[in-house]
Coordinates of C-alpha atoms in Angstrom, one line a residue:
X1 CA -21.2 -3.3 13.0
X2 CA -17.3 -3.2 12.6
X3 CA -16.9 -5.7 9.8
X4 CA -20.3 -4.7 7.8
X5 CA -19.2 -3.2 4.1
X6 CA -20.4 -0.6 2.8
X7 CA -22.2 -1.1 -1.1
X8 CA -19.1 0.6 -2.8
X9 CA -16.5 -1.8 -0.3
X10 CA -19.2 -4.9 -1.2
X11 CA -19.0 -4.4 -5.1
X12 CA -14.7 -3.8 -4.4
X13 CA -14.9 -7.3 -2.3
X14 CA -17.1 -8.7 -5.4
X15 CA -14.3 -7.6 -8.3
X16 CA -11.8 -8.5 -7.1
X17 CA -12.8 -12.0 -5.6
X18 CA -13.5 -12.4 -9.4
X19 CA -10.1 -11.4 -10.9
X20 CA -8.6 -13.6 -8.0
X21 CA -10.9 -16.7 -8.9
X22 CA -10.9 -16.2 -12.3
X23 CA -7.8 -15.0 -13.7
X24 CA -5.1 -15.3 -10.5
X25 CA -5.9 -18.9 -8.9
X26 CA -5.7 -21.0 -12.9
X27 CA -2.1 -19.1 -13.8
X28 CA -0.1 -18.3 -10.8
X29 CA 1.7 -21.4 -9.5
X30 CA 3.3 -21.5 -12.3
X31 CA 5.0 -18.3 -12.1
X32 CA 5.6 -18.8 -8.3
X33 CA 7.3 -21.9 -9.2
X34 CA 9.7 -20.6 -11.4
X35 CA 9.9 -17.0 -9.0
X36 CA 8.8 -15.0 -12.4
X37 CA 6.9 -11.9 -12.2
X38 CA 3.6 -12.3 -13.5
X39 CA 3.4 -9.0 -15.9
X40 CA 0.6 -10.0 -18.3
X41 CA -1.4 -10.7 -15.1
X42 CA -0.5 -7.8 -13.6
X43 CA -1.3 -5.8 -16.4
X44 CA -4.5 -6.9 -16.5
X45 CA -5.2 -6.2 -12.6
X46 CA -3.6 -3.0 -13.5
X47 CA -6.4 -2.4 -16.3
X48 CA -9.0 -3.4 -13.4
X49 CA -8.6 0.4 -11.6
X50 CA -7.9 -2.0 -8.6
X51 CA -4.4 0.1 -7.7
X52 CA -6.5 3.6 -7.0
X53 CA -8.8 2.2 -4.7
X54 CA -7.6 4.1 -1.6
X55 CA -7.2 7.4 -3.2
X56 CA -9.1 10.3 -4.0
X57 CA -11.3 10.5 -7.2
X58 CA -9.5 13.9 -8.4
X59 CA -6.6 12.1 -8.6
X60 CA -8.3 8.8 -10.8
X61 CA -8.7 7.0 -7.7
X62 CA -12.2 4.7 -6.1
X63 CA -11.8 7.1 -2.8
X64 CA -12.3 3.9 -0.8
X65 CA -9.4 4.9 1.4
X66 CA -7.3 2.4 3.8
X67 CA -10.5 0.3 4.5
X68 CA -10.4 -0.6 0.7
X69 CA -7.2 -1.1 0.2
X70 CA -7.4 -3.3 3.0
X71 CA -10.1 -5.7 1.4
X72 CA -7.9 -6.0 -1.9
X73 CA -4.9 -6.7 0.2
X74 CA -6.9 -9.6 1.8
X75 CA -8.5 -10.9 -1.1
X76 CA -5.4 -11.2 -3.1
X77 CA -4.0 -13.0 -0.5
X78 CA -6.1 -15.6 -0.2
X79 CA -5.1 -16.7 -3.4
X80 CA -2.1 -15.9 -3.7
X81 CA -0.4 -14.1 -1.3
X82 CA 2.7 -12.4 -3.4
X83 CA 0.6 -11.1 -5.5
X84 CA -0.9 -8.9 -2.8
X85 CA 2.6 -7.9 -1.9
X86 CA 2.9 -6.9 -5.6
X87 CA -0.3 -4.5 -4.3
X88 CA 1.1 -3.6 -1.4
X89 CA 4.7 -2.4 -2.3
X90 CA 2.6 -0.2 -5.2
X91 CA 0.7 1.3 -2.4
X92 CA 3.4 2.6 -0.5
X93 CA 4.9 4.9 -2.7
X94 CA 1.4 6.1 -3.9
X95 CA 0.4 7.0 -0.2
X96 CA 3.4 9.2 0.2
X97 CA 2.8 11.0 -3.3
X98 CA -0.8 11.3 -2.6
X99 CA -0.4 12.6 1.3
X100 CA 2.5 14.9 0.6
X101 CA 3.1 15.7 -2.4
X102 CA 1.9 19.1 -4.8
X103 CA -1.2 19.4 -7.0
X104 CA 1.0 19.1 -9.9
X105 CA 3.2 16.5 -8.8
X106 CA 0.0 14.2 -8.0
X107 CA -1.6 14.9 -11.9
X108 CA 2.1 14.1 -13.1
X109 CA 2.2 11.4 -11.0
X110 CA -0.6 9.6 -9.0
X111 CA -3.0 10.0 -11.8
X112 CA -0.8 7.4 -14.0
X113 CA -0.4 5.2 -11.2
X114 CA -4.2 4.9 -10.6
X115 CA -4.8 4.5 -14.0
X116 CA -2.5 1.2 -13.6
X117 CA -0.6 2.6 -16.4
X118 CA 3.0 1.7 -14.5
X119 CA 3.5 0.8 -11.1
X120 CA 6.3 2.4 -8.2
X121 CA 8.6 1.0 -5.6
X122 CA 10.0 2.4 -2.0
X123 CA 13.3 3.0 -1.3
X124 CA 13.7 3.0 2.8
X125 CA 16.0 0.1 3.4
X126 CA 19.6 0.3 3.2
X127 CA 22.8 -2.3 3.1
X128 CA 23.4 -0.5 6.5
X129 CA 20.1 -0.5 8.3
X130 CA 16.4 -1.3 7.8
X131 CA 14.1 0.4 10.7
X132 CA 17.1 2.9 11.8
X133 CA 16.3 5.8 9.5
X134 CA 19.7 7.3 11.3
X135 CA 21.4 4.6 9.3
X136 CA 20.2 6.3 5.9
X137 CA 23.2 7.0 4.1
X138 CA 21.9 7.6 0.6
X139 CA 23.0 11.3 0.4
X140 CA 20.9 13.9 -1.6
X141 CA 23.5 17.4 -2.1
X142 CA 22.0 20.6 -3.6
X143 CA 22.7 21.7 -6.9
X144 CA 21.0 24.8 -8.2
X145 CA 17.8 23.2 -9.4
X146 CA 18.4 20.1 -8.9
X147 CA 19.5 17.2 -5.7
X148 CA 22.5 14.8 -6.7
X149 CA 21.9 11.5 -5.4
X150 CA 24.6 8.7 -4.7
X151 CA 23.9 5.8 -2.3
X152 CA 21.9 2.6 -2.8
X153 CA 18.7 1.3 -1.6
X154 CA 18.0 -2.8 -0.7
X155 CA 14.2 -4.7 -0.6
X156 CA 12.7 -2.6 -2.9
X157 CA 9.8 -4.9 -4.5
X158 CA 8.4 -3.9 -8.3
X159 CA 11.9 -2.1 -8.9
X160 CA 13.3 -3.7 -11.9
X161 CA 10.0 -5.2 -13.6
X162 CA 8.8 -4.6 -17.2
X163 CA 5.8 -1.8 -15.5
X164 CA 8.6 0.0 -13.1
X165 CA 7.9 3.6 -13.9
X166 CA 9.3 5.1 -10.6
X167 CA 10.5 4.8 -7.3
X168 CA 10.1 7.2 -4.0
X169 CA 13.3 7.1 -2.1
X170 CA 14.0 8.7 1.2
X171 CA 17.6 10.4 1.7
X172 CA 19.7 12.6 3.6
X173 CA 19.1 16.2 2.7
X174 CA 20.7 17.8 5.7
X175 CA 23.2 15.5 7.8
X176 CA 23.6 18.0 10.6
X177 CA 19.6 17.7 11.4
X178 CA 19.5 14.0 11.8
X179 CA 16.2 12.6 11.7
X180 CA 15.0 16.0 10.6
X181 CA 17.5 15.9 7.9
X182 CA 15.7 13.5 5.8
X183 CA 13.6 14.0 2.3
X184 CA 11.7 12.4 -0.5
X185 CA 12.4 12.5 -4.1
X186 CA 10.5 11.1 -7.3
X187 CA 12.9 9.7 -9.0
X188 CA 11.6 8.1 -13.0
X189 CA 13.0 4.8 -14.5
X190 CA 15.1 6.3 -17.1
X191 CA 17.2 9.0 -14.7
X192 CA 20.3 9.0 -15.6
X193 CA 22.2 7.6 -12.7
X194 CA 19.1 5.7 -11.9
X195 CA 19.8 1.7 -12.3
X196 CA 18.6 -1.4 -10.2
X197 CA 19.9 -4.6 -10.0
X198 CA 19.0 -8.4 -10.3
X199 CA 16.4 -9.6 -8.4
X200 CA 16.9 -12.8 -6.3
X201 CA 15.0 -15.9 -5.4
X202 CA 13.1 -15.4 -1.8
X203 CA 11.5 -17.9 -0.1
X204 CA 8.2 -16.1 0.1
X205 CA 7.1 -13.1 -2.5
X206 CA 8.1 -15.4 -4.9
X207 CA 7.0 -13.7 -8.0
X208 CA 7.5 -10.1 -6.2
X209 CA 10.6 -9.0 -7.2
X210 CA 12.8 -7.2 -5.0
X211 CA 15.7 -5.7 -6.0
X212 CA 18.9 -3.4 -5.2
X213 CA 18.5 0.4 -6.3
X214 CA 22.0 2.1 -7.0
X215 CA 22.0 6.1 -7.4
X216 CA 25.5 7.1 -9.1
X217 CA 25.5 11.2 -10.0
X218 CA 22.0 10.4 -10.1
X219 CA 20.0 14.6 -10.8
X220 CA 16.9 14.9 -9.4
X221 CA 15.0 18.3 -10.2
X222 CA 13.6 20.1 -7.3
X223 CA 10.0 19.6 -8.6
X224 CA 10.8 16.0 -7.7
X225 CA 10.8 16.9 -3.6
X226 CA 7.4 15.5 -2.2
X227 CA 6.2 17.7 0.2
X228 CA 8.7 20.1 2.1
X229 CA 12.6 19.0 2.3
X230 CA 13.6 18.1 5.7
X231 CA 9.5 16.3 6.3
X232 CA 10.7 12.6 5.1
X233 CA 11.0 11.2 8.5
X234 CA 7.3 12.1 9.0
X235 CA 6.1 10.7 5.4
X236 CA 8.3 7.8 6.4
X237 CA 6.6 7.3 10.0
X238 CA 2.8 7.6 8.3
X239 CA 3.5 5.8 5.1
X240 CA 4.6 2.5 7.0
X241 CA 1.9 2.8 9.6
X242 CA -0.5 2.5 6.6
X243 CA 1.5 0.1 4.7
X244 CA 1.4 -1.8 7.9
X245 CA -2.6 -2.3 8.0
X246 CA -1.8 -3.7 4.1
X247 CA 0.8 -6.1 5.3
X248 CA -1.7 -7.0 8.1
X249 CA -4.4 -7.9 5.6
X250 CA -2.4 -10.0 3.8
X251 CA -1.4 -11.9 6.5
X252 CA -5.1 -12.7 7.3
X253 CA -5.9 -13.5 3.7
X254 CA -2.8 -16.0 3.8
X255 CA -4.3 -17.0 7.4
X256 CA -7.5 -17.9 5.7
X257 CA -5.5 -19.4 2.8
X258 CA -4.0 -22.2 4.9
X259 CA -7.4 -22.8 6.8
X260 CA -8.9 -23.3 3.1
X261 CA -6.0 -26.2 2.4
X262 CA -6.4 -27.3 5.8
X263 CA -10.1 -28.2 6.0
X264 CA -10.2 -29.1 2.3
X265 CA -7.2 -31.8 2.8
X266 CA -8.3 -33.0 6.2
X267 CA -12.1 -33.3 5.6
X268 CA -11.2 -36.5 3.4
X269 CA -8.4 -37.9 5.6
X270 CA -8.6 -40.2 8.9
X271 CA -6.1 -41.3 11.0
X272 CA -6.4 -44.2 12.7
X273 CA -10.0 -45.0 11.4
X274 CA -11.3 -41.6 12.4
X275 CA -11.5 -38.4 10.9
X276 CA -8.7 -36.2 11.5
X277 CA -10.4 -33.3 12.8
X278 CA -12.5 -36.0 15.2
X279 CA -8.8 -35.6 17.0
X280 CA -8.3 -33.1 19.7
X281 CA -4.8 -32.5 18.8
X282 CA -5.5 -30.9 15.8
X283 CA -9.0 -30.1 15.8
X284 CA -8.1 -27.7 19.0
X285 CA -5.5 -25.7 17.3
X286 CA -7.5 -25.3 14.4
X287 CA -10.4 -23.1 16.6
X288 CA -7.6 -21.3 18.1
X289 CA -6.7 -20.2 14.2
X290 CA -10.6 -19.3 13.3
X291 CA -10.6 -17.4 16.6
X292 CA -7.7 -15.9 16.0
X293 CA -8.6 -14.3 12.6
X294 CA -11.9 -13.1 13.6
X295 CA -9.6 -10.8 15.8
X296 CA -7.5 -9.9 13.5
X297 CA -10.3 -8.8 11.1
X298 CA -11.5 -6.3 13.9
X299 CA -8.2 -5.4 14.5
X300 CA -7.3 -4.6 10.7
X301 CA -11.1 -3.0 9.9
X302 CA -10.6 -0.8 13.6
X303 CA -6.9 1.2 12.6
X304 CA -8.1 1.3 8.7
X305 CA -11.1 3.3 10.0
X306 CA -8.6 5.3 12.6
X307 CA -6.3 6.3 9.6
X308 CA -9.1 7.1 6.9
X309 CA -10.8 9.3 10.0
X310 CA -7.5 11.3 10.0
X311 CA -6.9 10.0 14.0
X312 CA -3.4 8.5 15.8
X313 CA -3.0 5.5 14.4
X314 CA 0.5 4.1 15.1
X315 CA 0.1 2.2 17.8
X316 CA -3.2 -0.2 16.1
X317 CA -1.6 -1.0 13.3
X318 CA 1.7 -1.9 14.8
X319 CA -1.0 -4.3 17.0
X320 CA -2.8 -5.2 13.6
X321 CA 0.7 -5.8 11.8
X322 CA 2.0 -7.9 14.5
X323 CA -0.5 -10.0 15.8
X324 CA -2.1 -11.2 11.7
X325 CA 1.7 -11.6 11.0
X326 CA 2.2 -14.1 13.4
X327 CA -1.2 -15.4 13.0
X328 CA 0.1 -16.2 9.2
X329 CA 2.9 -18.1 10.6
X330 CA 0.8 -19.8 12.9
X331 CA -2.0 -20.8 10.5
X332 CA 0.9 -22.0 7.6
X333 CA 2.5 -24.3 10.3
X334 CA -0.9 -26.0 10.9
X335 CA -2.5 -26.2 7.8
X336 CA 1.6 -28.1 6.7
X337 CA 0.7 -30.5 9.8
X338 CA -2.8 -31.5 8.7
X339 CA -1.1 -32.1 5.4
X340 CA 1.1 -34.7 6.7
X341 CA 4.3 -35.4 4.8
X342 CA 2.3 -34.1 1.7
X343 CA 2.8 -30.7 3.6
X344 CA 6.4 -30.2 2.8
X345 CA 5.8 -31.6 -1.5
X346 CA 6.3 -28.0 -3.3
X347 CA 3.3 -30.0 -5.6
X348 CA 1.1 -29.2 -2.8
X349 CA 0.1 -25.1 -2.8
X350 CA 0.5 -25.1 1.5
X351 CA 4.1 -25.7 1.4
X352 CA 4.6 -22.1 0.0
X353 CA 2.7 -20.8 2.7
X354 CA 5.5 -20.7 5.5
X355 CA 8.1 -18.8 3.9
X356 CA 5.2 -16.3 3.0
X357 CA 4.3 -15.9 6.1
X358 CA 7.7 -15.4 7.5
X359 CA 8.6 -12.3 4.6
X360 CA 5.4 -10.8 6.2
X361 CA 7.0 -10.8 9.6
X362 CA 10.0 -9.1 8.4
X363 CA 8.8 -6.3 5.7
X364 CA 7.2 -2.8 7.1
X365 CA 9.0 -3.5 10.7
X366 CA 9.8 -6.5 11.9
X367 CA 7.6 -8.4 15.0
X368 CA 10.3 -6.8 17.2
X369 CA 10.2 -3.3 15.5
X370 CA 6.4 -3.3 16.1
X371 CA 6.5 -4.9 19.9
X372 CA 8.3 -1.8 20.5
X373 CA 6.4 1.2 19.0
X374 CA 3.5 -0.9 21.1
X375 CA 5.7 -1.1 24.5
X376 CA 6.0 3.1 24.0
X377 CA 2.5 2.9 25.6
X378 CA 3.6 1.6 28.7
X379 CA 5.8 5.1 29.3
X380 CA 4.1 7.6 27.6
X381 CA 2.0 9.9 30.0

């Protein structure tokens, strides 16, 4: 069957359900209350091994590919679902480094990562433009062995935390190639040239922090190219088509969230001497939720196995990212209404879940972005 685990996926599920119950659930309102980064927790998730579960075992990883990354995605999320963004902006630069990069550059690099010894940030987004990669203007010039890079990069999430040890960032390499002009670099904390600003208050990925990169002079050695220079549009294209199954599975673990607050609240309420799922008006709603995450579940599981089987892709998990994205939105809006007037109380856990769910339909492609890689279908022979 589609959603059967496999023992190594079961005993993944297991761990981390316990981390999430047992460590994440007693500590973390506090810190999204106060929109802190959670580094001791963090650290200890770190410790887990949980951050190399999608890559290979040469490299330190679980070799549990998309599918497991999926099920930590998810998990997280159920508890607390910007902690899994803390997971899932990780993953991103770690998929590019372990797809494209050298054999030297992964031991120098990946091998700390999965070890959970630091974690990375992306750098895609600019001031300028978000999903236009022709509005990349951070500008990468040759200079005998090394690139000089001045620009800035926006919405870069685990930039600027005490366990930042680097950030992949995409720039122009060749301006008069366009699309084919772009590259990706390595680029340490501690470069000089290298800073990041201060992150702000979101309302969701509370205790993600996202923050501004800045590149001034900023000498990159060439051994710091992943892959080929002019391939970045390509690592781009196949990082966020991954990092969109991630952002898919936390929207269904936030999905399940707010049915968990939902039916928890409303199993002891009635309204109007009844119980308030006896009532049609929300009791309806409610199975179209359920129904709606059992699809997205397929959905998710179905491009996981499609990218971790080395086949096209693109198109599922723009379906998987869109469809559990709104499905998070949906779900939060509901599980607020069952709550009443309690629902909007920041002392109740479901008021969070709305602005959550909207960051999710925004980050990797917005709802539009992926309604039109999916309409490409309609005119591709």
């Amino acid at each position: 069957m589609l959603l059967d685990l496999t023992e190594d996926e079961t005993l993944l599920k297991n761990a981390v359900e316990a981390f999430a119950e047992n460590r994440l659930r007693p500590a973390i309102k506090d810190y999204a209350d106060r929109h802190r980064f959670p580094t001791e927790l963090v650290r200890e998730f770190l410790g887990l091994g949980f951050m190399g579960t999608a890559y290979p075992p040469e490299a330190g990883g679980a070799g549990l590919g998309t599918r497991g990354a999926a099920i930590v995605a998810e998990v997280l999320a159920r508890v607390e679902p910007s902690f899994a963004a803390i997971y899932l902006c990780n993953s991103a630069p770690m998929t590019v480094i372990a797809r494209y990069a050298s054999d030297e550059q992964k031991r120098r690099w990946l091998a700390p990562l999965c070890a959970g010894e630091t974690i990375a940030s992306f750098g895609v987004t600019e001031p300028s433009g978000g999903s236009d990669v022709a509005s990349i203007k951070l500008r990468a010039m040759e200079d005998g062995d090394h690139f000089v890079l001045n620009g800035s990069k926006i919405f870069s999430t685990n930039a600027g935390t005490p366990l930042h040890g680097l950030s992949t960032v995409i720039a122009v390499t060749d301006p008069d190639k366009g699309p084919k002009g772009l590259s990706t670099f390595i680029v340490p904390v501690g470069t000089p040239g290298f800073s990041v600003g201060k992150a702000g208050r979101k309302i969701g990925w509370r205790i993600a922090d996202s923050v501004e990169l800045f590149f001034d002079n900023c000498r990159v050695p060439k051994a710091q190219l992943v892959g080929e220079r002019g391939e970045g549009l390509k690592q781009i294209l196949t990082t966020l088509s991954i990092g969109r199954i991630l952002v898919a599975a936390t929207g269904l673990g936030l999905a399940r969230k707010a049915m968990d607050l939902a039916k928890a609240y409303g199993n002891g309420r009635k309204v109007g001497g009844r119980a308030i799922f006896a009532h049609q008006g929300l009791a309806f709603p409610l199975a179209d939720i359920l129904t709606k995450i059992h699809a997205a579940e397929l959905m998710i599981r179905h491009s996981a196995i499609l990218s971790d089987s080395g086949r096209a892709f693109r198109t599922e998990t723009s379906m998987a990212k869109l469809f559990a994205s709104e499905l998070a939105g949906e779900a939060a809006d509901i599980a607020v209404q069952v709550h009443g007037g309690y629902g909007v109380y920041e002392d109740y856990d479901v008021s969070s879940l709305l602005g959550e769910a909207k960051v999710l339909q925004i980050v990797e492609g917005t709802s539009e972005v992926q309604r039109l890689v999916i309409a490409r279908e309609l005119t591709d022979a």
